[in-house]
Amino acid sequence: MSGFIGTKLTMNLGERSYDIIVKSGSLENLYQFARLDRRVAVVTDSGVPAQYAQMVADQCKDAHIITVPQGEASKSFKILESVLRQMLEFGMGRGDLVIAVGGGVVGDLAGFAAATYLRGIAYVQVPTTLLAAVDSSVGGKTAVNLPTGKNQLGCFYQPSLVLCDTDALSTLPEAEYKNGCGEIIKYAVLAGGELFSMIENADTRTQYADVIARCVTIKRDIVGEDEFDTGRRRLLNLGHTFGHAIEKCSGYSIPHGAAVGIGLAMMCRAAHKRGYCASDVPEKVEKLLAKYGMSAAADFTAQELYDAALSDKKIAGGSVSLVIPEKIGCCHALTVSCGDMLGWLKDGGAR
Ligand code: MG
């Protein structure tokens, strides 16, 4: 397109390839990137400024806005059913479209609704939180939670477009900003190099477009190689095995990105203690977390975290896949037995 100033990436997945647009002011020009001359269900939540969903709806020929309550509890069977019922009542057919306007909860829920409605219709991700922009909107993981755990009902179902308007991030509350920074720091440890020094030397907030484009490029490259998470995509789980346990132990009062930050710091300390990396790795990561006002430790015992981690979906057949940092910019997956997890958690600094 002429006059395009922003980043346009392509997720290369054969017939399921799609574009990822990161561009200031792009929300009001969504129509240039997606076909909106059909029935469109715009799914959003009560915490997202209503003008974003409205701006999307105004560009559609025939739109119905579905607003779910804000928060993780909306990733449920009950809310999923209500979204699907509203789509049916709106008369949506197989050629129609779902657009998710919001953060990770809305993206996962709307994506799963699109994946299952009439055996699958197209959907577009419009992330309005930093965490969704850098991570959850890209890669096609859709899900709702079951009472027994997060994301236990879901599928891989790629969007047909991801459009991130960086202007929508300018009004993010501080907690949401930090939530996104947890995942950004994870990407910086995975990739090292320029991304790490960029967020070390300047605030992420002053360089949203560049930081998001870099994180999404890393994710795009990894997902392009391993869409179904059987190999290399596991690297994106850096900080998450301990992070999920921390989230769960806190009763989800510690948000995902904050828990990933703590999980990452713990993993770096444990990896150093076990001789996988030099002391500069935990030092650099702790310093970076502190710069963003984020914690590097949580007040749970190793046993509490171990019990929580054992029920995590990533644990299969008595072993756990941990992502180990060797240095900033070089990580690898390591399979350890469930029994060893307790020791790893203690080495990471848990009581
Ligand atoms: Mg995550």
Coordinates of C-alpha atoms and ligand atoms in Angstrom, one line a residue:
M1 CA 0.0 0.0 0.0
S2 CA 1.3 3.5 -0.8
G3 CA 2.1 5.7 2.2
F4 CA 2.3 2.7 4.6
I5 CA 4.5 3.6 7.5
G6 CA 4.6 0.8 10.0
T7 CA 5.6 -2.8 10.1
K8 CA 3.9 -5.5 8.0
L9 CA 5.0 -9.0 8.7
T10 CA 3.8 -12.2 7.2
M11 CA 3.2 -15.4 9.2
N12 CA 4.2 -18.1 6.7
L13 CA 2.0 -21.1 7.2
G14 CA 1.1 -22.1 3.6
E15 CA -2.6 -21.7 3.0
R16 CA -3.1 -20.3 6.5
S17 CA -0.5 -17.5 6.1
Y18 CA -1.6 -14.1 7.3
D19 CA -0.3 -10.5 7.8
I20 CA 0.6 -8.9 11.1
I21 CA 0.3 -5.1 10.9
V22 CA 1.9 -2.9 13.6
K23 CA 1.0 0.7 12.8
S24 CA 0.0 3.8 14.6
G25 CA -3.5 4.9 13.7
S26 CA -4.3 1.6 11.8
L27 CA -7.5 0.8 13.7
E28 CA -9.5 3.4 11.7
N29 CA -8.2 1.9 8.5
L30 CA -8.9 -1.8 9.4
Y31 CA -11.1 -1.9 6.3
Q32 CA -8.0 -1.6 4.1
F33 CA -6.7 -4.9 5.5
A34 CA -9.8 -7.0 6.1
R35 CA -13.0 -7.7 4.1
L36 CA -15.7 -6.1 6.2
D37 CA -18.6 -6.3 3.7
R38 CA -20.2 -9.2 5.6
R39 CA -21.7 -10.0 9.0
V40 CA -19.0 -9.2 11.6
A41 CA -19.2 -10.1 15.3
V42 CA -16.9 -7.7 17.2
V43 CA -16.0 -9.3 20.5
T44 CA -14.6 -7.1 23.2
D45 CA -14.7 -6.8 27.0
S46 CA -16.0 -4.2 29.5
G47 CA -12.4 -3.1 30.4
V48 CA -11.5 -2.1 26.8
P49 CA -12.4 1.5 25.9
A50 CA -15.7 1.1 24.0
Q51 CA -14.6 3.4 21.2
Y52 CA -12.2 0.8 19.8
A53 CA -14.9 -1.8 19.2
Q54 CA -17.2 1.0 17.9
M55 CA -14.5 2.2 15.5
V56 CA -14.3 -1.4 14.1
A57 CA -18.0 -1.8 13.9
D58 CA -18.4 1.5 12.1
Q59 CA -16.3 0.2 9.2
C60 CA -18.4 -2.9 8.8
K61 CA -21.5 -3.3 6.6
D62 CA -23.3 -5.3 9.3
A63 CA -21.7 -5.5 12.8
H64 CA -22.8 -6.8 16.1
I65 CA -20.7 -5.9 19.2
I66 CA -20.5 -8.6 21.9
T67 CA -19.1 -7.3 25.2
V68 CA -18.1 -9.9 27.8
P69 CA -17.1 -9.0 31.4
Q70 CA -13.5 -8.0 31.9
G71 CA -11.2 -10.6 33.4
E72 CA -10.0 -14.2 33.2
A73 CA -13.3 -15.5 34.4
S74 CA -14.7 -14.7 30.9
K75 CA -12.5 -17.5 29.4
S76 CA -15.2 -20.0 30.5
F77 CA -17.6 -22.5 28.9
K78 CA -20.5 -20.3 30.0
I79 CA -19.3 -17.1 28.3
L80 CA -18.2 -19.1 25.3
E81 CA -21.7 -20.4 24.9
S82 CA -23.1 -17.0 25.3
V83 CA -20.8 -15.6 22.5
L84 CA -21.7 -18.5 20.2
R85 CA -25.5 -18.0 20.9
Q86 CA -25.2 -14.3 20.0
M87 CA -23.4 -15.2 16.8
L88 CA -26.2 -17.6 15.9
E89 CA -28.9 -15.0 16.7
F90 CA -27.1 -12.5 14.6
G91 CA -27.4 -15.0 11.7
M92 CA -23.7 -15.5 11.0
G93 CA -22.8 -18.0 8.3
R94 CA -19.6 -19.7 7.4
G95 CA -18.4 -16.8 5.2
D96 CA -18.7 -14.3 8.1
L97 CA -16.1 -12.9 10.4
V98 CA -15.2 -12.5 14.1
I99 CA -13.0 -9.6 15.2
A100 CA -11.4 -9.8 18.7
V101 CA -10.8 -6.3 20.1
G102 CA -9.0 -6.5 23.4
G103 CA -6.4 -8.3 25.4
G104 CA -5.4 -11.9 25.8
V105 CA -8.7 -13.0 27.3
V106 CA -10.8 -11.6 24.5
G107 CA -8.4 -12.9 21.9
D108 CA -8.3 -16.5 23.3
L109 CA -12.1 -16.6 23.8
A110 CA -13.1 -15.0 20.4
G111 CA -10.5 -17.1 18.6
F112 CA -11.9 -20.3 20.1
A113 CA -15.5 -19.2 19.3
A114 CA -14.5 -18.6 15.7
A115 CA -12.6 -21.9 15.6
T116 CA -15.7 -23.9 16.7
Y117 CA -18.6 -21.9 15.3
L118 CA -20.0 -23.9 12.3
R119 CA -16.7 -25.8 12.5
G120 CA -14.7 -22.7 12.0
I121 CA -15.0 -19.2 10.5
A122 CA -12.4 -16.5 9.9
Y123 CA -11.3 -14.2 12.7
V124 CA -9.1 -11.1 13.1
Q125 CA -7.1 -10.2 16.1
V126 CA -7.0 -6.5 17.1
P127 CA -4.8 -6.5 20.3
T128 CA -5.4 -3.4 22.6
T129 CA -3.1 -4.5 25.4
L130 CA 0.7 -4.7 25.3
L131 CA 0.7 -8.4 26.3
A132 CA -1.7 -9.2 23.5
A133 CA 0.2 -7.1 21.0
V134 CA 3.6 -8.7 21.7
D135 CA 2.4 -12.2 22.4
S136 CA -1.0 -13.7 22.6
S137 CA -2.6 -12.2 19.4
V138 CA 0.0 -14.0 17.2
G139 CA 0.3 -17.7 16.7
G140 CA -3.2 -19.1 16.7
K141 CA -3.5 -20.5 20.3
T142 CA -7.1 -20.2 21.3
A143 CA -8.7 -21.5 24.4
V144 CA -11.0 -21.2 27.4
N145 CA -10.3 -22.4 30.9
L146 CA -11.8 -25.4 32.8
P147 CA -12.3 -25.3 36.5
T148 CA -9.2 -27.5 36.8
G149 CA -6.8 -25.2 34.9
K150 CA -6.1 -22.6 32.4
N151 CA -6.4 -23.2 28.6
Q152 CA -7.4 -26.8 29.1
L153 CA -10.0 -26.6 26.3
G154 CA -8.8 -25.1 23.1
C155 CA -7.2 -25.5 19.7
F156 CA -4.6 -24.2 17.3
Y157 CA -6.6 -21.9 14.9
Q158 CA -4.8 -19.1 13.1
P159 CA -6.4 -15.7 12.6
S160 CA -6.6 -14.3 9.1
L161 CA -5.0 -11.0 10.2
V162 CA -3.5 -9.4 13.3
L163 CA -3.7 -5.6 13.4
C164 CA -2.0 -3.7 16.2
D165 CA -2.7 0.0 16.4
T166 CA 0.1 1.3 18.8
D167 CA -2.0 4.4 19.5
A168 CA -4.4 2.1 21.5
L169 CA -1.6 1.4 23.9
S170 CA -1.0 5.0 24.9
T171 CA -3.7 4.9 27.6
L172 CA -2.8 1.6 29.2
P173 CA -2.9 1.5 33.0
E174 CA 0.5 0.9 34.7
A175 CA -0.3 -2.7 35.7
E176 CA -1.2 -3.6 32.1
Y177 CA 2.0 -2.0 30.9
K178 CA 4.1 -4.1 33.3
N179 CA 2.1 -7.2 32.3
G180 CA 3.2 -6.7 28.8
C181 CA 6.8 -6.0 29.8
G182 CA 7.0 -9.4 31.4
E183 CA 6.6 -11.1 28.0
I184 CA 8.8 -8.5 26.3
I185 CA 11.7 -9.2 28.7
K186 CA 11.2 -12.9 28.0
Y187 CA 11.6 -12.2 24.2
A188 CA 14.7 -10.0 25.0
V189 CA 16.3 -12.9 26.9
L190 CA 15.4 -15.4 24.1
A191 CA 16.8 -13.1 21.3
G192 CA 19.4 -11.0 23.1
G193 CA 21.1 -8.4 20.9
E194 CA 19.4 -5.2 19.9
L195 CA 16.0 -5.9 21.6
F196 CA 17.7 -6.5 24.9
S197 CA 19.8 -3.3 24.7
M198 CA 16.8 -1.3 23.4
I199 CA 14.6 -2.0 26.4
E200 CA 17.6 -1.8 28.8
N201 CA 18.6 1.7 27.5
A202 CA 15.2 3.3 27.0
D203 CA 11.7 2.8 28.2
T204 CA 9.5 0.4 26.2
R205 CA 6.7 3.0 26.2
T206 CA 8.8 5.4 24.2
Q207 CA 9.4 2.8 21.4
Y208 CA 6.2 0.7 21.3
A209 CA 6.1 0.2 17.5
D210 CA 9.7 -1.0 17.3
V211 CA 9.6 -3.2 20.4
I212 CA 6.3 -4.9 19.3
A213 CA 7.6 -5.5 15.8
R214 CA 10.7 -7.1 17.1
C215 CA 8.9 -9.4 19.6
V216 CA 6.3 -10.4 17.0
T217 CA 9.1 -11.1 14.5
I218 CA 10.7 -13.5 16.9
K219 CA 7.4 -15.2 17.6
R220 CA 6.5 -15.3 13.9
D221 CA 9.8 -17.0 13.0
I222 CA 9.4 -19.6 15.8
V223 CA 5.7 -20.4 15.1
G224 CA 6.4 -20.5 11.4
E225 CA 8.8 -23.4 12.1
D226 CA 6.7 -25.2 14.8
E227 CA 3.0 -24.2 14.6
F228 CA 1.7 -27.0 16.8
D229 CA 4.2 -26.6 19.7
T230 CA 6.0 -29.9 19.5
G231 CA 9.6 -28.6 19.3
R232 CA 11.1 -25.1 18.9
R233 CA 7.9 -23.2 19.9
R234 CA 8.5 -24.6 23.5
L235 CA 11.2 -21.9 23.8
L236 CA 8.4 -19.3 24.0
N237 CA 7.6 -21.0 27.3
L238 CA 10.7 -19.4 28.9
G239 CA 9.7 -18.3 32.4
H240 CA 6.3 -19.9 32.1
T241 CA 6.6 -23.2 33.9
F242 CA 7.4 -21.4 37.2
G243 CA 5.3 -18.4 36.1
H244 CA 2.1 -20.5 35.7
A245 CA 2.8 -22.0 39.2
I246 CA 3.2 -18.5 40.7
E247 CA 0.0 -17.3 39.0
K248 CA -1.9 -20.3 40.4
C249 CA -0.5 -20.0 43.9
S250 CA -1.5 -16.3 44.0
G251 CA -5.1 -17.2 43.1
Y252 CA -4.4 -15.3 39.9
S253 CA -3.9 -12.0 41.8
I254 CA -0.4 -11.8 40.2
P255 CA -1.1 -11.2 36.5
H256 CA 0.4 -13.4 33.8
G257 CA 3.2 -11.1 32.7
A258 CA 4.3 -10.3 36.2
A259 CA 4.4 -14.0 37.0
V260 CA 6.4 -14.7 33.9
G261 CA 8.9 -12.1 35.0
I262 CA 9.3 -13.8 38.4
G263 CA 9.4 -17.2 36.8
L264 CA 12.1 -16.0 34.4
A265 CA 14.3 -14.6 37.2
M266 CA 13.9 -17.8 39.1
M267 CA 14.9 -19.9 36.1
C268 CA 18.0 -17.8 35.5
R269 CA 19.1 -18.2 39.1
A270 CA 18.5 -21.9 39.1
A271 CA 20.3 -22.3 35.7
H272 CA 23.3 -20.4 37.1
K273 CA 23.3 -22.5 40.3
R274 CA 23.3 -25.6 38.2
G275 CA 26.1 -24.5 36.0
Y276 CA 24.1 -23.8 32.8
C277 CA 24.9 -20.1 32.7
A278 CA 27.2 -17.4 34.1
S279 CA 26.2 -15.1 36.9
D280 CA 25.7 -12.2 34.5
V281 CA 22.5 -13.8 33.2
P282 CA 20.5 -13.6 36.5
E283 CA 22.1 -10.3 37.3
K284 CA 21.1 -8.7 34.0
V285 CA 17.5 -10.1 34.1
E286 CA 17.0 -9.0 37.7
K287 CA 18.3 -5.5 36.8
L288 CA 16.0 -5.3 33.8
L289 CA 12.9 -6.4 35.8
A290 CA 13.8 -3.8 38.5
K291 CA 14.0 -1.1 35.8
Y292 CA 10.4 -1.8 34.9
G293 CA 9.3 -1.9 38.6
M294 CA 8.8 -5.7 38.4
S295 CA 9.4 -8.3 41.0
A296 CA 12.1 -11.0 40.7
A297 CA 10.8 -13.2 43.5
A298 CA 7.5 -14.4 45.0
D299 CA 6.7 -15.4 48.5
F300 CA 5.7 -19.0 47.9
T301 CA 7.4 -22.1 49.1
A302 CA 9.0 -24.5 46.7
Q303 CA 6.5 -27.1 47.8
E304 CA 3.5 -24.8 47.1
L305 CA 4.9 -24.0 43.6
Y306 CA 5.7 -27.6 42.9
D307 CA 2.2 -28.7 43.8
A308 CA 0.8 -26.0 41.5
A309 CA 3.2 -26.8 38.7
L310 CA 2.3 -30.5 38.8
S311 CA -1.2 -29.8 37.7
D312 CA 0.1 -27.6 34.8
K313 CA -0.8 -28.9 31.3
K314 CA 2.8 -28.8 30.2
I315 CA 3.6 -31.7 32.5
A316 CA 3.2 -35.1 30.8
G317 CA 4.5 -38.5 31.6
G318 CA 6.4 -37.7 34.8
S319 CA 8.6 -35.1 33.2
V320 CA 8.7 -31.3 32.7
S321 CA 10.1 -29.3 29.9
L322 CA 12.1 -26.3 31.2
V323 CA 13.6 -23.6 29.1
I324 CA 17.1 -22.9 30.2
P325 CA 19.0 -19.7 29.5
E326 CA 22.7 -20.3 28.6
K327 CA 23.3 -16.7 27.9
I328 CA 21.2 -13.7 26.9
G329 CA 20.1 -14.6 23.4
C330 CA 20.7 -18.3 23.7
C331 CA 18.2 -20.7 25.4
H332 CA 17.4 -24.3 25.1
A333 CA 14.7 -26.7 26.3
L334 CA 15.6 -29.4 28.9
T335 CA 13.5 -32.2 30.0
V336 CA 13.7 -32.9 33.7
S337 CA 11.8 -35.4 35.9
C338 CA 8.9 -34.1 37.9
G339 CA 10.8 -35.1 41.1
D340 CA 13.7 -32.8 40.1
M341 CA 11.4 -29.8 39.8
L342 CA 11.4 -29.2 43.6
G343 CA 15.2 -28.8 43.5
W344 CA 15.0 -26.4 40.5
L345 CA 12.4 -24.3 42.4
K346 CA 14.7 -24.1 45.5
D347 CA 17.7 -23.2 43.4
G348 CA 15.6 -20.5 41.8
G349 CA 15.2 -19.0 45.3
A350 CA 11.8 -20.4 46.5
R351 CA 11.7 -21.0 50.2
Ligands
MG1 MG 2.6 -16.0 28.1

